[in-house]
């Protein structure tokens, strides 16, 4: 039998191939001649009409995994990208879980591409092999004589059959190749990976058609607005809702564990009525004594204390002994404040609890199918399987939506159960700020020794900050304790080879709600480490670049980045230009950066003129998107370095909105020149690599401009003025 | 009751005149391309055109637009073919995308008013809108690209 038909010849059929796959790869293949029905547990389905459905196991918050991950599969399948349809995974189906998080469905830590690269490549490769086998059988030829063009198998005599047509023939009796030995493409053969395939979601996001959780509209939906306890752990003691209930459109007033919700026919009515609630709150919370200035002073005292030690985060050799025995000793203290995510879409969720209370449909934008389903299940005391999730694309994440207990989802569930209606709960911006979960305040003490000839001789980095994981995910803390990667990342300084090295976590008491934030610990540990590195270079009488190059002798890829960014920025010929160098990264992705600044000494204003960045994130699946992510990460770094600061007094957050929590605007954005190294190494993530190095590059450039050190982030005008006065 | 023109069509709504225009557009008229981000004139996600001028719809009451012509992202073009939208796609501007309706509406109003803005004029105008993903440099490039088409 010779097949020469195109895929349209088979449109009348409804057959298709479905590949069943877990994290280890395809384990079975099923042809569905009767229905072609899709199953959410399946990685991909090739339909008789030639369309190919691929599961997106992560969630989309701007990082483009919605396009990037299916592209990985499509590459090895050798599919025409135009044939790929993407299906969002909407269930807590752990077969698709991220093993970097123990199999939890959790889109965080720039790990999506890093983890799913292998399993999705292999899934595509196995499917392609099955298609080759079908064609070989149909044509009576050896499989080895076949090749593929995009979505087409081509035979030795020029026969050609589309993937859909082959799928329709069925795969009975065909053996799926072993996941560990299935042949993968050489990189030189890639047509999709490493090429600029446009993002799937950009047209909808450029025409107002993308639907976020806050946009969801379902029949009979009501709106909920929640008045929240002003201080953590306080609860409503009594509620006078008389005036609120008089507002037209108010359906009910629902008391929540930590707030009081008004449910109404419109958000406008709900917000108006919320303003009329009279609630007496408890006044017993220990957080009433929380003040951010005192907190930072407490952390600084701990970091400063002679002989202070904490949980060892990273250690090599004997740092304290090396420093004690060095020719010269140095130490310095660095501070950083609470910071807020500022994702532009406020927290929102729509819940519709079944009339019998035994199930619920929930639409929310979160990074985790697992913890969102768990939140709903725990709230209603129902099995996770009774939760029907719809994971919506998110208007930014940056760590804001990562908690084990998704409070805003819980609110919507409780409001729906109480009123018997589907309810959309939105946290207005002021609620999101005041009820925020923040990057923790931190005090860091660094100690180092220098040899007489100006070389580093021992490094001891102490980070006094609370455990973030202990608050935002107690389940994870039970397993991870005392190693808190969210609090400590970056303090390991793993891109440098330092013979005697130690980093400790001085685990402090928590005085605010906490969560991951873009760059997690590296957003402040890299500030302290790289600002200190510059101070050491100066103390050693060395150029800041040369001093660092001593430390990357065993890291040629890192050395390349440092030399590259020096070339890009004209480091060696900088003359009077105020340049600052920094070398950090995120997880295994590295970033060398140089900032050029101008300082308006009268206004205490730092203007960033330009940033150069040299990045190594392993293999880059989507170069144009990687550039966009890295640039965005750098701008995030500028924002947190210059202005982002949350203050707390008597347990209440002082800031309210973007007028008193300022994030970087267009006019503050410098030209940014990014180089991405081409390396033969697995992908390790681009979402956060740009952020951590920025703040120290700015602080070091400020020193080049003014001869003064900035050791407290953010570098607000009053702090800049204070530094200039010293 | 308020009557106005929305995306070229006459509309009449019964919301109280003091209700926020943004919520009337989103929740009553069901056009969800216009976003709520801050409610405080700080982020620009809610930007629409009122009689051709870029306005924060979170700072207007529906009564304010009686008799006016209001355009949202859905009315900028029927099929996403407006030069600014096409430039946004060409430059692959959006990441999370949530602010981009507002960015696009502001850029479109700028180009309608000034078809050949300088980079400095673009930066100045676009500074009214926040993008937390940090797509600003692409926004500038897309506005410049669109300016060549307008």
PDB file of C-alpha atoms in Angstrom, chain A residues 488-592:
ATOM      1  CA  UNK A 488      19.431  32.211  50.926  1.00  0.00           C
ATOM      2  CA  UNK A 489      19.879  31.704  47.187  1.00  0.00           C
ATOM      3  CA  UNK A 490      22.930  33.497  45.857  1.00  0.00           C
ATOM      4  CA  UNK A 491      24.836  33.456  49.132  1.00  0.00           C
ATOM      5  CA  UNK A 492      26.556  30.290  47.933  1.00  0.00           C
ATOM      6  CA  UNK A 493      28.496  32.420  45.371  1.00  0.00           C
ATOM      7  CA  UNK A 494      28.817  29.265  43.321  1.00  0.00           C
ATOM      8  CA  UNK A 495      30.199  30.924  40.204  1.00  0.00           C
ATOM      9  CA  UNK A 496      33.394  31.807  42.020  1.00  0.00           C
ATOM     10  CA  UNK A 497      35.999  29.321  43.134  1.00  0.00           C
ATOM     11  CA  UNK A 498      36.773  30.455  46.677  1.00  0.00           C
ATOM     12  CA  UNK A 499      38.953  27.982  48.534  1.00  0.00           C
ATOM     13  CA  UNK A 500      37.742  28.769  52.045  1.00  0.00           C
ATOM     14  CA  UNK A 501      34.094  29.682  51.874  1.00  0.00           C
ATOM     15  CA  UNK A 502      31.098  29.718  54.159  1.00  0.00           C
ATOM     16  CA  UNK A 503      27.598  31.158  54.076  1.00  0.00           C
ATOM     17  CA  UNK A 504      25.264  30.967  57.077  1.00  0.00           C
ATOM     18  CA  UNK A 505      21.593  31.609  57.477  1.00  0.00           C
ATOM     19  CA  UNK A 506      20.872  33.333  60.780  1.00  0.00           C
ATOM     20  CA  UNK A 507      17.205  32.379  60.858  1.00  0.00           C
ATOM     21  CA  UNK A 508      15.424  35.347  62.390  1.00  0.00           C
ATOM     22  CA  UNK A 509      11.942  35.801  63.809  1.00  0.00           C
ATOM     23  CA  UNK A 510       9.340  36.724  61.218  1.00  0.00           C
ATOM     24  CA  UNK A 511       7.570  40.072  61.651  1.00  0.00           C
ATOM     25  CA  UNK A 512       5.657  40.259  58.352  1.00  0.00           C
ATOM     26  CA  UNK A 513       4.023  38.044  55.760  1.00  0.00           C
ATOM     27  CA  UNK A 514       6.655  36.733  53.359  1.00  0.00           C
ATOM     28  CA  UNK A 515       6.905  35.109  49.968  1.00  0.00           C
ATOM     29  CA  UNK A 516       9.335  34.560  47.125  1.00  0.00           C
ATOM     30  CA  UNK A 517      10.087  37.592  44.961  1.00  0.00           C
ATOM     31  CA  UNK A 518      11.826  37.788  41.596  1.00  0.00           C
ATOM     32  CA  UNK A 519      15.361  36.500  42.136  1.00  0.00           C
ATOM     33  CA  UNK A 520      14.424  35.240  45.634  1.00  0.00           C
ATOM     34  CA  UNK A 521      17.382  35.417  48.044  1.00  0.00           C
ATOM     35  CA  UNK A 522      19.762  36.384  45.262  1.00  0.00           C
ATOM     36  CA  UNK A 523      17.919  39.688  44.919  1.00  0.00           C
ATOM     37  CA  UNK A 524      19.670  40.789  48.122  1.00  0.00           C
ATOM     38  CA  UNK A 525      22.498  38.288  48.707  1.00  0.00           C
ATOM     39  CA  UNK A 526      24.005  39.189  45.326  1.00  0.00           C
ATOM     40  CA  UNK A 527      23.741  42.868  46.231  1.00  0.00           C
ATOM     41  CA  UNK A 528      25.756  42.346  49.394  1.00  0.00           C
ATOM     42  CA  UNK A 529      28.256  39.902  47.882  1.00  0.00           C
ATOM     43  CA  UNK A 530      29.019  41.936  44.780  1.00  0.00           C
ATOM     44  CA  UNK A 531      29.114  45.283  46.562  1.00  0.00           C
ATOM     45  CA  UNK A 532      31.511  43.727  49.089  1.00  0.00           C
ATOM     46  CA  UNK A 533      33.589  42.236  46.280  1.00  0.00           C
ATOM     47  CA  UNK A 534      34.118  45.744  44.928  1.00  0.00           C
ATOM     48  CA  UNK A 535      35.125  47.038  48.345  1.00  0.00           C
ATOM     49  CA  UNK A 536      37.622  44.192  48.685  1.00  0.00           C
ATOM     50  CA  UNK A 537      39.081  44.861  45.242  1.00  0.00           C
ATOM     51  CA  UNK A 538      39.629  48.442  46.206  1.00  0.00           C
ATOM     52  CA  UNK A 539      41.172  47.469  49.531  1.00  0.00           C
ATOM     53  CA  UNK A 540      43.479  45.167  47.611  1.00  0.00           C
ATOM     54  CA  UNK A 541      44.392  47.955  45.228  1.00  0.00           C
ATOM     55  CA  UNK A 542      43.090  45.886  42.349  1.00  0.00           C
ATOM     56  CA  UNK A 543      40.841  46.562  39.398  1.00  0.00           C
ATOM     57  CA  UNK A 544      37.348  45.205  40.134  1.00  0.00           C
ATOM     58  CA  UNK A 545      37.413  43.039  37.009  1.00  0.00           C
ATOM     59  CA  UNK A 546      40.892  41.620  37.588  1.00  0.00           C
ATOM     60  CA  UNK A 547      40.052  40.835  41.205  1.00  0.00           C
ATOM     61  CA  UNK A 548      37.039  38.805  40.092  1.00  0.00           C
ATOM     62  CA  UNK A 549      38.921  37.089  37.256  1.00  0.00           C
ATOM     63  CA  UNK A 550      41.152  35.499  39.916  1.00  0.00           C
ATOM     64  CA  UNK A 551      38.070  33.697  41.142  1.00  0.00           C
ATOM     65  CA  UNK A 552      36.725  32.265  37.871  1.00  0.00           C
ATOM     66  CA  UNK A 553      39.777  30.288  36.805  1.00  0.00           C
ATOM     67  CA  UNK A 554      37.736  27.084  37.099  1.00  0.00           C
ATOM     68  CA  UNK A 555      34.648  28.603  35.492  1.00  0.00           C
ATOM     69  CA  UNK A 556      35.580  29.380  31.880  1.00  0.00           C
ATOM     70  CA  UNK A 557      31.984  30.174  30.937  1.00  0.00           C
ATOM     71  CA  UNK A 558      31.792  32.704  33.731  1.00  0.00           C
ATOM     72  CA  UNK A 559      35.169  34.127  32.815  1.00  0.00           C
ATOM     73  CA  UNK A 560      33.935  34.567  29.261  1.00  0.00           C
ATOM     74  CA  UNK A 561      30.958  36.581  30.511  1.00  0.00           C
ATOM     75  CA  UNK A 562      33.125  38.882  32.613  1.00  0.00           C
ATOM     76  CA  UNK A 563      35.512  39.512  29.751  1.00  0.00           C
ATOM     77  CA  UNK A 564      32.641  39.941  27.328  1.00  0.00           C
ATOM     78  CA  UNK A 565      30.798  42.490  29.418  1.00  0.00           C
ATOM     79  CA  UNK A 566      34.066  44.354  29.941  1.00  0.00           C
ATOM     80  CA  UNK A 567      34.485  44.557  26.171  1.00  0.00           C
ATOM     81  CA  UNK A 568      30.873  45.587  25.609  1.00  0.00           C
ATOM     82  CA  UNK A 569      31.032  48.377  28.165  1.00  0.00           C
ATOM     83  CA  UNK A 570      34.520  49.610  27.364  1.00  0.00           C
ATOM     84  CA  UNK A 571      35.570  48.754  30.909  1.00  0.00           C
ATOM     85  CA  UNK A 572      39.295  49.032  30.229  1.00  0.00           C
ATOM     86  CA  UNK A 573      38.963  52.441  28.590  1.00  0.00           C
ATOM     87  CA  UNK A 574      36.232  53.834  30.825  1.00  0.00           C
ATOM     88  CA  UNK A 575      38.119  56.960  31.851  1.00  0.00           C
ATOM     89  CA  UNK A 576      35.745  59.158  33.828  1.00  0.00           C
ATOM     90  CA  UNK A 577      32.598  57.212  32.971  1.00  0.00           C
ATOM     91  CA  UNK A 578      31.031  55.921  36.178  1.00  0.00           C
ATOM     92  CA  UNK A 579      30.852  52.174  35.569  1.00  0.00           C
ATOM     93  CA  UNK A 580      30.040  49.482  38.101  1.00  0.00           C
ATOM     94  CA  UNK A 581      30.647  45.772  37.602  1.00  0.00           C
ATOM     95  CA  UNK A 582      28.730  42.862  39.064  1.00  0.00           C
ATOM     96  CA  UNK A 583      28.697  39.119  38.503  1.00  0.00           C
ATOM     97  CA  UNK A 584      25.846  37.046  39.841  1.00  0.00           C
ATOM     98  CA  UNK A 585      22.986  35.046  38.434  1.00  0.00           C
ATOM     99  CA  UNK A 586      20.219  32.752  39.481  1.00  0.00           C
ATOM    100  CA  UNK A 587      20.499  29.029  40.172  1.00  0.00           C
ATOM    101  CA  UNK A 588      22.854  27.833  37.436  1.00  0.00           C
ATOM    102  CA  UNK A 589      22.290  30.773  35.072  1.00  0.00           C
ATOM    103  CA  UNK A 590      25.029  33.407  35.153  1.00  0.00           C
ATOM    104  CA  UNK A 591      24.978  37.124  34.471  1.00  0.00           C
ATOM    105  CA  UNK A 592      27.848  39.583  34.315  1.00  0.00           C
TER     106      UNK A 592
END
